[in-house]
Coordinates of C-alpha atoms in Angstrom, one line a residue:
M7 CA 18.3 8.5 30.1
A8 CA 17.2 11.7 31.8
E9 CA 18.3 13.9 28.9
R10 CA 16.5 11.8 26.4
R11 CA 13.3 11.9 28.4
L12 CA 13.4 15.7 28.8
H13 CA 13.2 16.1 25.1
G14 CA 10.4 13.6 24.8
L15 CA 12.1 12.1 21.7
Q16 CA 13.4 8.6 20.9
R17 CA 16.3 7.7 18.6
V18 CA 15.5 4.4 17.0
L19 CA 17.0 4.4 13.5
G20 CA 20.0 2.3 13.0
V21 CA 22.5 2.4 10.1
N22 CA 20.5 -0.1 8.0
A23 CA 17.3 1.9 8.3
L24 CA 19.1 5.1 7.5
F25 CA 20.8 3.5 4.5
S26 CA 17.7 2.0 3.1
T27 CA 15.7 5.2 3.5
A28 CA 18.4 7.3 1.8
Y29 CA 19.0 4.9 -1.0
G30 CA 15.2 4.7 -1.6
N31 CA 15.4 8.4 -2.4
V32 CA 18.8 8.5 -4.2
G33 CA 18.2 5.2 -6.2
S34 CA 14.8 6.4 -7.5
S35 CA 16.3 9.2 -9.6
I36 CA 18.1 6.8 -12.0
Y37 CA 14.7 6.0 -13.4
Y38 CA 14.5 9.5 -15.0
A39 CA 18.0 10.9 -14.7
L40 CA 19.4 8.4 -17.2
G41 CA 17.2 9.7 -20.0
L42 CA 17.7 13.4 -19.1
V43 CA 21.5 13.1 -19.2
A44 CA 21.5 11.0 -22.4
S45 CA 19.6 13.7 -24.2
Y46 CA 22.6 16.0 -23.8
A47 CA 25.6 13.8 -23.3
L48 CA 24.8 11.0 -25.8
G49 CA 27.7 8.5 -25.8
L50 CA 29.5 10.4 -23.0
T51 CA 26.6 9.7 -20.6
P52 CA 28.7 7.1 -18.7
V53 CA 31.5 9.6 -18.3
V54 CA 29.1 12.3 -17.0
F55 CA 27.9 9.9 -14.3
V56 CA 31.5 9.2 -13.3
I57 CA 32.2 12.9 -13.0
T58 CA 29.0 13.6 -11.0
G59 CA 29.8 10.5 -8.9
V60 CA 33.0 12.2 -7.9
I61 CA 31.1 15.4 -7.0
F62 CA 28.6 13.2 -5.1
Y63 CA 31.5 11.6 -3.1
L64 CA 32.9 15.0 -2.1
T65 CA 29.4 16.3 -1.2
A66 CA 28.6 13.2 0.8
A67 CA 31.8 13.6 2.8
T68 CA 30.8 17.2 3.6
Y69 CA 27.3 16.1 4.8
A70 CA 28.9 13.3 6.9
E71 CA 31.3 15.6 8.7
A72 CA 28.8 18.4 9.4
T73 CA 25.9 16.1 10.3
A74 CA 28.0 14.0 12.7
M75 CA 29.2 17.3 14.2
Y76 CA 25.7 18.7 14.6
P77 CA 23.2 15.8 14.5
E78 CA 20.1 17.9 13.9
A79 CA 17.6 18.2 11.0
G80 CA 18.1 20.8 8.3
G81 CA 21.1 19.7 6.2
S82 CA 22.8 22.6 4.6
S83 CA 20.5 25.0 6.4
S84 CA 21.7 23.8 9.8
F85 CA 25.3 23.8 8.6
A86 CA 25.0 27.4 7.5
R87 CA 23.4 28.5 10.8
H88 CA 26.3 27.2 12.7
A89 CA 28.9 28.5 10.3
F90 CA 27.5 31.9 9.3
N91 CA 24.1 33.3 10.5
E92 CA 20.4 32.9 10.2
F93 CA 20.1 34.6 6.9
A94 CA 22.6 32.2 5.3
S95 CA 20.6 29.4 6.9
F96 CA 17.3 30.7 5.4
F97 CA 19.0 31.0 2.0
A98 CA 20.1 27.4 2.1
A99 CA 16.7 26.3 3.4
W100 CA 14.9 28.1 0.6
A101 CA 17.1 26.5 -2.0
Q102 CA 16.3 23.1 -0.4
M103 CA 12.7 23.9 -0.6
L104 CA 13.1 24.4 -4.3
N105 CA 14.8 21.0 -4.5
Y106 CA 12.0 19.2 -2.6
T107 CA 9.3 20.9 -4.7
V108 CA 11.0 19.9 -8.0
T109 CA 11.6 16.4 -6.6
I110 CA 7.9 16.1 -6.0
A111 CA 7.1 17.3 -9.5
I112 CA 9.7 15.3 -11.5
S113 CA 9.1 12.0 -9.6
A114 CA 5.3 12.3 -10.1
F115 CA 5.7 13.3 -13.7
F116 CA 7.6 10.1 -14.6
V117 CA 5.2 7.7 -12.8
P118 CA 2.6 7.7 -15.7
H119 CA 5.4 7.2 -18.3
Y120 CA 6.5 3.9 -16.8
L121 CA 2.9 2.8 -16.2
G122 CA 2.0 3.7 -19.8
G123 CA 5.1 1.9 -21.2
V124 CA 4.4 -1.3 -19.3
L125 CA 0.6 -1.4 -19.6
G126 CA 0.5 -0.2 -23.2
I127 CA -1.5 3.0 -22.4
D128 CA 0.1 5.4 -24.9
A129 CA -1.9 8.4 -23.5
L130 CA 0.1 8.3 -20.3
R131 CA 3.5 8.6 -22.1
H132 CA 3.0 12.1 -23.4
G133 CA 1.0 15.3 -22.7
P134 CA -1.5 16.1 -21.5
G135 CA -2.1 12.6 -20.0
D136 CA 1.3 12.5 -18.2
I137 CA 0.7 16.0 -16.7
V138 CA -2.8 15.2 -15.5
F139 CA -1.8 11.9 -14.0
G140 CA 1.3 13.4 -12.3
I141 CA -0.7 16.2 -10.8
G142 CA -3.2 13.6 -9.6
V143 CA -0.4 11.7 -7.8
V144 CA 0.7 14.9 -6.1
V145 CA -2.8 15.8 -5.0
V146 CA -3.5 12.4 -3.6
L147 CA -0.2 12.2 -1.7
S148 CA -0.6 15.7 -0.4
L149 CA -4.0 14.9 1.1
V150 CA -2.6 11.6 2.5
N151 CA 0.1 13.5 4.2
V152 CA -2.3 16.1 5.6
L153 CA -4.4 13.3 7.0
G154 CA -1.2 11.9 8.6
A155 CA -1.8 8.4 7.3
E156 CA 0.8 5.9 8.7
E157 CA 3.3 4.5 6.3
S158 CA 5.2 1.4 6.8
A159 CA 8.9 1.9 7.3
G160 CA 9.4 -1.8 6.8
V161 CA 7.7 -1.7 3.4
N162 CA 9.8 1.3 2.3
I163 CA 13.0 -0.4 3.4
L164 CA 12.0 -3.6 1.6
L165 CA 11.3 -1.7 -1.6
A166 CA 14.6 0.1 -1.4
V167 CA 16.4 -3.2 -1.0
V168 CA 14.4 -4.8 -3.9
D169 CA 15.1 -1.7 -6.0
F170 CA 18.9 -2.0 -5.4
L171 CA 19.0 -5.7 -6.1
T172 CA 16.9 -5.3 -9.2
Q173 CA 19.3 -2.6 -10.5
V174 CA 22.3 -4.9 -9.7
L175 CA 20.6 -7.8 -11.5
L176 CA 20.0 -5.6 -14.5
V177 CA 23.6 -4.5 -14.6
L178 CA 24.8 -8.2 -14.4
V179 CA 22.4 -9.4 -17.1
G180 CA 23.3 -6.4 -19.3
I181 CA 27.1 -7.0 -18.9
F182 CA 26.6 -10.6 -20.2
L183 CA 24.1 -9.9 -22.9
V184 CA 24.6 -6.4 -24.4
L185 CA 27.7 -4.6 -23.0
S186 CA 30.0 -3.8 -25.8
P187 CA 33.2 -1.7 -25.3
D188 CA 33.4 -1.2 -29.1
T189 CA 29.9 0.2 -29.2
L190 CA 30.7 2.5 -26.3
V191 CA 33.7 3.9 -28.2
D192 CA 31.8 4.2 -31.4
N193 CA 29.1 6.2 -29.6
V194 CA 31.5 9.1 -29.1
S195 CA 32.6 11.7 -31.6
L196 CA 34.4 14.3 -29.4
G197 CA 33.1 17.8 -30.0
V198 CA 30.4 16.6 -32.4
A199 CA 28.4 13.9 -30.6
P200 CA 28.0 15.4 -28.1
T201 CA 29.1 19.0 -28.5
W202 CA 31.2 20.4 -25.7
T203 CA 28.4 22.7 -24.7
D204 CA 26.0 19.8 -24.3
F205 CA 28.5 17.8 -22.4
L206 CA 29.0 20.6 -19.9
L207 CA 25.2 21.0 -19.6
A208 CA 24.9 17.3 -18.9
I209 CA 27.0 17.5 -15.8
P210 CA 24.7 19.6 -13.5
V211 CA 21.7 17.6 -15.0
G212 CA 23.5 14.4 -13.9
M213 CA 23.4 15.6 -10.3
V214 CA 19.7 15.0 -10.5
A215 CA 20.7 11.3 -10.1
Y216 CA 21.7 12.1 -6.5
T217 CA 18.4 13.5 -5.2
G218 CA 18.0 12.6 -1.6
I219 CA 21.5 13.2 -0.2
E220 CA 19.9 15.5 2.4
T221 CA 17.7 12.6 3.6
I222 CA 20.1 11.1 6.1
S223 CA 21.0 14.6 7.5
N224 CA 17.3 15.4 8.0
M225 CA 16.9 12.1 9.9
A226 CA 19.8 12.8 12.3
E227 CA 17.6 13.5 15.3
E228 CA 16.0 10.0 14.9
A229 CA 19.2 8.1 14.6
K230 CA 20.8 5.8 17.2
D231 CA 24.4 6.6 18.1
E232 CA 24.2 9.3 15.4
T233 CA 27.9 10.2 15.4
K234 CA 28.7 6.7 14.1
T235 CA 25.6 5.6 12.2
I236 CA 25.2 8.7 10.0
P237 CA 28.7 8.5 8.5
A238 CA 28.4 4.8 8.1
A239 CA 25.0 5.1 6.4
I240 CA 26.3 7.8 4.0
S241 CA 29.3 5.6 3.2
R242 CA 27.0 2.7 2.3
V243 CA 24.9 5.0 0.1
R244 CA 28.0 6.1 -1.7
L245 CA 29.1 2.5 -2.4
A246 CA 25.6 1.5 -3.6
V247 CA 25.3 4.5 -5.9
F248 CA 28.7 4.0 -7.4
A249 CA 28.0 0.3 -8.0
I250 CA 24.9 1.2 -10.1
Y251 CA 25.6 4.6 -11.6
F252 CA 29.1 3.7 -12.8
T253 CA 27.9 0.6 -14.6
L254 CA 24.2 0.9 -15.7
P255 CA 24.7 3.9 -18.1
A256 CA 27.4 1.8 -20.0
V257 CA 24.9 -1.1 -20.3
A258 CA 22.2 1.4 -21.4
L259 CA 24.3 2.9 -24.1
S260 CA 25.3 -0.5 -25.4
A261 CA 21.7 -1.5 -25.6
L262 CA 20.5 1.8 -27.1
P263 CA 23.6 3.1 -29.0
V264 CA 24.0 6.5 -30.6
T265 CA 23.0 6.7 -34.3
Q266 CA 22.9 9.4 -37.0
N267 CA 19.6 10.2 -38.6
A268 CA 18.8 11.3 -42.1
E269 CA 19.3 15.0 -41.1
G270 CA 22.8 14.2 -39.8
E271 CA 21.8 14.6 -36.2
Y272 CA 23.3 12.2 -33.6
T273 CA 20.7 10.7 -31.2
T274 CA 20.1 7.8 -28.9
L275 CA 16.6 6.4 -28.2
L276 CA 17.6 6.6 -24.5
G277 CA 17.3 10.4 -24.7
L278 CA 14.4 10.8 -27.3
G279 CA 10.9 11.4 -26.3
E280 CA 8.2 8.8 -26.7
E281 CA 6.6 10.8 -29.6
E282 CA 9.8 10.1 -31.5
G283 CA 9.9 6.5 -30.6
G284 CA 12.4 6.9 -27.8
F285 CA 12.5 6.1 -24.1
A286 CA 13.4 9.4 -22.4
G287 CA 10.3 9.0 -20.2
D288 CA 11.1 5.5 -19.1
P289 CA 14.8 4.9 -19.8
I290 CA 15.2 1.8 -17.6
L291 CA 12.2 0.1 -19.1
G292 CA 13.7 1.0 -22.5
V293 CA 16.9 -0.8 -21.6
V294 CA 15.0 -3.9 -20.5
K295 CA 13.1 -3.9 -23.8
Q296 CA 16.3 -4.0 -25.7
I297 CA 17.8 -6.9 -23.7
D298 CA 16.7 -10.3 -25.0
L299 CA 15.4 -12.1 -21.9
G300 CA 13.8 -14.9 -23.9
P301 CA 10.7 -16.4 -22.2
L302 CA 11.1 -13.9 -19.3
Q303 CA 10.9 -10.8 -21.5
E304 CA 7.3 -9.9 -20.8
V305 CA 7.6 -10.7 -17.1
G306 CA 10.8 -8.7 -16.9
E307 CA 9.3 -5.7 -18.5
L308 CA 6.2 -5.8 -16.4
Y309 CA 8.2 -6.2 -13.2
V310 CA 10.7 -3.4 -13.9
G311 CA 7.9 -1.0 -15.1
L312 CA 5.7 -1.5 -12.1
L313 CA 8.7 -1.4 -9.7
A314 CA 9.9 1.9 -11.3
A315 CA 6.4 3.4 -11.0
T316 CA 6.2 2.3 -7.3
I317 CA 9.6 3.6 -6.4
L318 CA 8.8 7.0 -8.1
F319 CA 5.5 7.1 -6.3
I320 CA 7.3 6.7 -3.0
A321 CA 9.9 9.3 -4.0
T322 CA 7.1 11.7 -4.6
N323 CA 5.8 11.0 -1.1
A324 CA 9.3 11.4 0.3
G325 CA 9.6 14.9 -1.3
I326 CA 6.3 15.9 0.3
I327 CA 7.5 14.6 3.7
G328 CA 10.7 16.6 3.1
V329 CA 8.7 19.8 2.4
S330 CA 6.5 19.3 5.5
R331 CA 9.5 18.8 7.8
L332 CA 11.5 21.6 6.3
V333 CA 8.7 24.2 6.4
Y334 CA 8.1 23.3 10.1
S335 CA 11.8 23.7 10.9
M336 CA 11.9 27.0 9.1
G337 CA 8.9 28.2 11.1
I338 CA 10.5 27.2 14.4
Y339 CA 13.5 29.4 13.5
R340 CA 11.3 32.3 12.5
Q341 CA 12.2 32.1 8.8
V342 CA 8.7 31.8 7.5
P343 CA 5.3 32.8 9.0
D344 CA 3.9 30.6 11.8
R345 CA 0.9 29.9 9.6
L346 CA 3.0 27.7 7.2
R347 CA 4.2 25.4 10.1
Q348 CA 0.8 25.4 11.9
L349 CA -0.2 21.8 12.7
H350 CA -3.6 20.6 11.9
P351 CA -5.6 20.4 15.1
R352 CA -6.8 16.9 14.4
Y353 CA -4.1 15.2 12.3
G354 CA -1.0 16.9 13.8
T355 CA 0.5 17.7 10.3
P356 CA 1.8 21.1 8.8
W357 CA -1.1 21.1 6.4
V358 CA -0.8 24.6 5.1
G359 CA 2.8 24.1 4.0
I360 CA 2.0 20.7 2.5
L361 CA -0.8 22.0 0.4
L362 CA 1.0 25.2 -0.6
F363 CA 4.2 23.6 -1.9
G364 CA 2.2 20.6 -3.3
A365 CA 0.3 23.2 -5.4
I366 CA 3.6 24.8 -6.5
A367 CA 4.9 21.4 -7.6
C368 CA 1.7 21.0 -9.7
L369 CA 2.3 24.4 -11.3
I370 CA 5.8 23.7 -12.4
M371 CA 4.7 20.4 -13.8
L372 CA 2.1 22.1 -16.1
P373 CA 4.5 22.9 -19.0
G374 CA 5.3 19.1 -19.2
Q375 CA 9.0 19.8 -19.7
A376 CA 11.1 17.1 -17.9
T377 CA 14.4 18.7 -19.0
F378 CA 13.3 22.0 -17.5
L379 CA 12.5 20.3 -14.2
G380 CA 15.9 18.5 -14.2
N381 CA 17.8 21.7 -14.8
L382 CA 15.7 23.6 -12.2
Y383 CA 16.6 20.8 -9.7
A384 CA 20.3 21.2 -10.6
F385 CA 20.0 25.0 -9.9
G386 CA 18.7 24.5 -6.4
A387 CA 20.8 21.4 -5.6
M388 CA 24.1 22.9 -6.7
L389 CA 23.4 26.1 -4.7
S390 CA 22.4 24.1 -1.6
F391 CA 25.5 21.8 -1.9
T392 CA 27.8 24.8 -2.5
I393 CA 26.5 26.4 0.7
A394 CA 27.2 23.2 2.6
H395 CA 30.8 23.0 1.3
L396 CA 31.3 26.7 2.3
A397 CA 29.9 26.0 5.8
V398 CA 32.2 23.1 6.4
I399 CA 35.2 25.1 5.3
R400 CA 34.2 27.9 7.6
L401 CA 33.6 25.6 10.5
R402 CA 37.1 24.2 10.2
Q403 CA 38.4 27.7 10.7
T404 CA 36.0 29.1 13.3
Q405 CA 35.3 26.0 15.3
S406 CA 38.5 24.0 15.0
D407 CA 38.4 22.9 18.6
V408 CA 34.9 21.4 18.4
E409 CA 34.9 17.6 18.4
R410 CA 34.3 16.0 14.9
P411 CA 33.3 12.4 15.2
Y412 CA 33.9 12.1 11.4
R413 CA 36.4 14.0 9.4
G414 CA 36.4 14.1 5.6
P415 CA 39.5 13.0 3.7
G416 CA 42.3 15.3 2.8
V417 CA 43.8 18.5 4.1
L418 CA 44.9 21.6 2.0
R419 CA 47.4 24.0 3.7
V420 CA 47.1 27.6 2.6
R421 CA 49.1 30.3 4.4
G422 CA 49.3 28.4 7.6
R423 CA 45.6 27.4 7.5
E424 CA 44.3 23.9 7.1
L425 CA 41.4 23.6 4.7
P426 CA 39.3 20.5 4.2
L427 CA 40.4 19.3 0.7
F428 CA 37.2 17.4 0.0
A429 CA 35.0 20.5 0.7
V430 CA 37.3 22.7 -1.4
L431 CA 37.1 20.3 -4.4
G432 CA 33.4 19.8 -3.8
L433 CA 32.9 23.6 -3.7
L434 CA 34.7 23.9 -7.1
G435 CA 32.6 21.1 -8.6
T436 CA 29.1 22.3 -7.4
G437 CA 30.0 25.9 -7.9
L438 CA 31.0 25.4 -11.5
A439 CA 28.0 23.2 -12.2
F440 CA 25.7 26.0 -10.7
L441 CA 27.3 28.6 -13.1
V442 CA 26.9 26.3 -16.1
T443 CA 23.2 25.8 -15.3
T444 CA 22.5 29.5 -14.8
V445 CA 24.6 30.8 -17.8
L446 CA 23.4 28.3 -20.4
H447 CA 19.7 28.0 -19.3
L448 CA 18.0 31.4 -19.3
D449 CA 14.6 30.0 -18.3
V450 CA 16.1 28.1 -15.4
A451 CA 18.1 31.2 -14.3
V452 CA 15.0 33.4 -14.4
T453 CA 12.9 30.9 -12.5
G454 CA 15.6 30.0 -9.9
F455 CA 16.7 33.6 -9.1
G456 CA 13.0 34.6 -9.1
W457 CA 12.4 32.0 -6.5
L458 CA 15.3 33.2 -4.4
A459 CA 14.3 36.8 -4.7
L460 CA 10.8 36.1 -3.7
G461 CA 12.0 34.2 -0.6
I462 CA 14.4 36.9 0.4
V463 CA 11.7 39.6 0.2
L464 CA 9.2 37.5 2.2
Y465 CA 11.9 36.6 4.8
A466 CA 12.9 40.3 5.2
L467 CA 9.3 41.4 5.6
Y468 CA 8.4 38.7 8.0
R469 CA 11.5 39.3 10.2
R470 CA 10.8 43.0 10.3
R471 CA 7.2 42.3 11.4
Q472 CA 8.6 40.1 14.2
G473 CA 11.0 42.8 15.3
L474 CA 14.0 40.7 14.3
D475 CA 17.1 41.5 12.2
L476 CA 18.0 39.2 9.3
T477 CA 21.0 37.5 10.9
T478 CA 20.1 36.7 14.5
V479 CA 19.1 33.2 15.4
K480 CA 15.7 33.2 17.1
K481 CA 14.1 29.8 17.8
V482 CA 10.5 29.5 19.0
A483 CA 10.4 28.2 22.5
I484 CA 8.5 25.0 22.7
P485 CA 7.0 24.4 26.1
R486 CA 7.3 20.9 27.6
P487 CA 5.1 19.4 30.3
V488 CA 6.9 19.0 33.5
I489 CA 6.8 15.3 34.4
D490 CA 8.4 13.3 37.1
T491 CA 11.0 11.2 35.2
E492 CA 13.0 9.6 38.0
A493 CA 11.8 6.0 37.7
E494 CA 12.8 3.3 40.1
Y495 CA 14.9 0.5 38.6
E496 CA 13.3 -3.0 38.6
S497 CA 9.9 -1.4 38.6
V498 CA 6.8 -2.4 36.6
L499 CA 6.6 -0.7 33.2
L500 CA 3.1 0.4 32.2
A501 CA 3.1 1.1 28.5
V502 CA 0.1 2.9 27.0
D503 CA -0.8 5.3 24.2
T504 CA -3.2 8.3 24.2
R505 CA -5.9 6.4 22.3
T506 CA -6.5 3.2 24.3
P507 CA -8.4 2.9 27.6
F508 CA -5.8 2.3 30.3
E509 CA -7.3 2.2 33.8
G510 CA -7.6 -1.5 33.9
A511 CA -3.9 -1.8 33.0
V512 CA -3.1 0.6 35.8
R513 CA -4.9 -1.5 38.4
A514 CA -3.2 -4.7 37.1
A515 CA 0.2 -3.0 37.3
Q516 CA -0.6 -1.8 40.8
R517 CA -1.4 -5.3 42.0
L518 CA 1.7 -6.7 40.4
A519 CA 3.9 -4.0 41.9
A520 CA 2.3 -4.3 45.4
R521 CA 3.4 -7.9 45.7
R522 CA 7.1 -7.0 45.6
R523 CA 6.8 -3.4 46.8
R524 CA 8.0 -2.0 43.5
G525 CA 7.3 1.2 41.7
I526 CA 5.3 1.7 38.5
H527 CA 6.7 3.7 35.6
V528 CA 4.2 4.9 33.0
L529 CA 5.4 5.3 29.4
V530 CA 3.0 7.1 27.2
T531 CA 3.8 7.0 23.4
I532 CA 2.7 9.8 21.1
V533 CA 2.7 8.8 17.4
V534 CA 4.0 11.6 15.2
P535 CA 3.0 11.4 11.5
Q536 CA 5.9 11.0 9.0
S537 CA 5.0 14.4 7.5
S538 CA 5.8 16.2 10.7
P539 CA 9.2 16.5 12.4
L540 CA 9.7 14.2 15.4
D541 CA 9.9 17.3 17.7
A542 CA 6.7 18.8 16.3
E543 CA 4.4 20.6 18.8
L544 CA 1.4 18.4 19.6
P545 CA 0.0 20.2 22.6
E546 CA -3.3 18.3 22.7
A547 CA -1.5 14.9 22.6
E548 CA 1.1 16.0 25.1
L549 CA -1.5 17.2 27.5
A550 CA -3.4 14.0 27.1
A551 CA -0.3 12.0 27.8
Q552 CA 0.4 14.1 30.9
A553 CA -3.2 13.6 32.0
I554 CA -2.8 9.8 31.7
I555 CA 0.3 9.9 34.0
E556 CA -1.5 12.0 36.5
R557 CA -4.5 9.7 36.4
A558 CA -2.3 6.7 36.9
R559 CA -0.7 8.5 39.9
L560 CA -4.2 9.0 41.4
L561 CA -5.2 5.4 40.9
A562 CA -2.0 3.7 42.0
G563 CA -0.4 6.1 44.5
R564 CA 2.8 8.1 45.0
R565 CA 5.2 5.4 43.7
V566 CA 4.0 6.1 40.1
T567 CA 6.4 8.0 37.9
G568 CA 6.1 8.5 34.2
H569 CA 7.0 10.3 31.0
W570 CA 5.9 10.5 27.4
E571 CA 7.9 10.1 24.3
K572 CA 7.3 10.8 20.6
V573 CA 7.7 8.0 18.1
R574 CA 7.2 7.4 14.4
P575 CA 4.4 5.0 13.3
G576 CA 5.3 1.4 13.9
Q577 CA 8.2 2.2 16.3
A578 CA 6.4 2.2 19.7
G579 CA 7.0 -1.5 20.3
R580 CA 10.8 -1.2 20.0
L581 CA 10.7 1.9 22.2
I582 CA 8.9 0.0 25.0
V583 CA 11.4 -2.9 24.8
E584 CA 14.3 -0.5 25.1
E585 CA 12.7 1.3 28.0
A586 CA 12.1 -2.0 29.8
R587 CA 15.7 -2.9 29.3
T588 CA 16.9 0.5 30.5
L589 CA 14.8 0.3 33.7
R590 CA 15.6 -3.4 34.2
A591 CA 11.8 -3.8 34.5
R592 CA 10.5 -6.9 36.1
A593 CA 7.3 -6.8 34.0
V594 CA 5.6 -4.9 31.2
V595 CA 1.9 -4.3 31.4
M596 CA 0.0 -3.1 28.3
P597 CA -3.7 -2.7 27.4
L598 CA -4.7 -4.5 24.2
P599 CA -5.4 -1.8 21.6
G600 CA -8.5 -1.9 19.5
R601 CA -8.0 -3.9 16.3
V602 CA -7.5 -1.9 13.2
S603 CA -9.4 -3.1 10.1
G604 CA -7.1 -5.3 8.1
G605 CA -4.5 -5.4 10.9
S606 CA -3.4 -8.3 13.1
V607 CA -5.2 -9.4 16.2
F608 CA -2.7 -7.8 18.7
G609 CA -1.4 -4.9 16.6
K610 CA 2.2 -4.3 15.6
T611 CA 3.2 -2.7 18.9
V612 CA 2.1 -5.6 21.1
E613 CA 3.6 -8.1 18.6
T614 CA 7.0 -6.4 18.7
V615 CA 7.0 -6.3 22.5
L616 CA 6.1 -10.0 22.7
E617 CA 8.7 -11.0 20.1
E618 CA 11.6 -9.0 21.7
R619 CA 10.4 -9.1 25.4
P620 CA 13.2 -8.6 27.9
C621 CA 11.0 -9.6 30.8
R622 CA 7.5 -10.8 31.6
V623 CA 4.8 -9.2 29.5
I624 CA 1.1 -8.9 30.6
I625 CA -1.5 -7.9 28.0
L626 CA -5.0 -6.8 29.2
S627 CA -7.4 -8.4 26.7
E628 CA -10.4 -6.2 27.6
P629 CA -9.2 -2.6 27.2
S630 CA -12.6 -1.1 27.6
E631 CA -13.1 -2.5 31.1
A632 CA -11.1 -2.7 34.3
P633 CA -10.6 -6.4 34.7
R634 CA -9.7 -7.9 38.1
K635 CA -6.8 -9.9 36.8
P636 CA -4.7 -10.1 33.6
K637 CA -6.2 -12.2 30.9
A638 CA -3.1 -13.0 28.9
A639 CA 0.5 -13.3 29.9
A640 CA 3.8 -14.1 28.2

């Protein structure tokens, strides 16, 4: 308990929360990846998703081993730091930054396509309407993240589950109504439809379907029992992805088969743009429109279209959150200027980084080329995954004696050395996909290598100004308030936050503790916005929390101890319950927070504590005063 308190952080995410959050990101990409892949692979689209699924399996094993070994945010950037040096870490992080930026752009770009398709607004299904609407989505969400608005983790988890179940239902209905093995065979004319070049191009594009594999790794510092929950969550994501991505493309190509037009070209409506009567902009909605659902047809189309738009909207927000956390982490390790990671003095969010990379996402959206965005994502993702595989291979050689809570499958013995087979095969897969993308897409190669070159130049100049070389790890020292953390067991737990009047609660806790000569332990929760890392520097809030503890000590005497902990929005209640159990507290005392407009009477934190209370709970109903006795008890 002491180590956890010294860091001021709280691990609260279990395997279900990790899985739901990750699948919410990975599962969203099928809503655009299916059309992008079909435009190249035609009838071999299901095969492409199987091949990319194998690469995903190998990459997921790499992330599971490395993250369980080093449960810290950063993904491939963190792996490269431990395996190589700080320059390699920056290189991986900069590639990740490209991934997040493209994820923001491509997710936002497809939101209007689904809305236009389901609401019958044709202007949203092609340029410039889709570009303007997509940019508007990015602008709004960037501002929301700068303001640090709380998002409901429960809602996101619910939507991820609904999304997965909807996709499963669509597969089952499609299997019974439209799946045709004969059609799938007739869709393919090897070497012609598709050509071998297009088939190879489709494989790295197909990796777009696995956006979000970094998500679990970046949440490692917030996970409970991270050495077990992270590999378990990644395993669940793999199974869920395979269940959908190995079956839904076959249903889609049965519903929208490959045909030959008057010019002799082979096409499928799944990969054609809306201006040509196709569904490349809303492929899943296109599949639903081709399935005869009888009286449920209109309802089904409306439901899928709105769900897809909502999921893509959330995926855009997830990309912005990923950017904000990554830019903060890069700043902490002296990879980018401090200005980029600087937190807003009022909202506690890295607002400069959010606005900068949000603007870049808008810029790359301007051409209105979804295929370009997909290939650009493949460039960054394949490079990032390749570095991750290399890092795991290197760690097996240089840190073979370090405990690995999870080990990926397979061992390859070469000249007396044991190499991780999964990482070697994954390296071959992602490395070849990266080469295909760069060799066959000049525009993507120029943009991608230009991005990397710009990053390297800025990194070198910044490190030189800081008096640092390119390879030495240098982490910014984050000062922590020194707080007495040795709490008495069976004490009274006083749970407060930095925004609610608390002196009345202190006096109530003092009277309660005096009856049995027990100590009082003060727990102050600091809410960290989703767009900031959980260990973000919040000096004003931290000093305010320390001041609360010192004030409580002045009011109630020397037997008061205390500490503060940082939590995500909506997680304070569970933290208080766990703290009460850890201390074996005889009572929990809390001031009633002010009611938020549209919220419940007690607020989520109080309701969670009352629902899961491990001991007596006393709520002070008049937080603005110092009442003589508790007004409500449970």
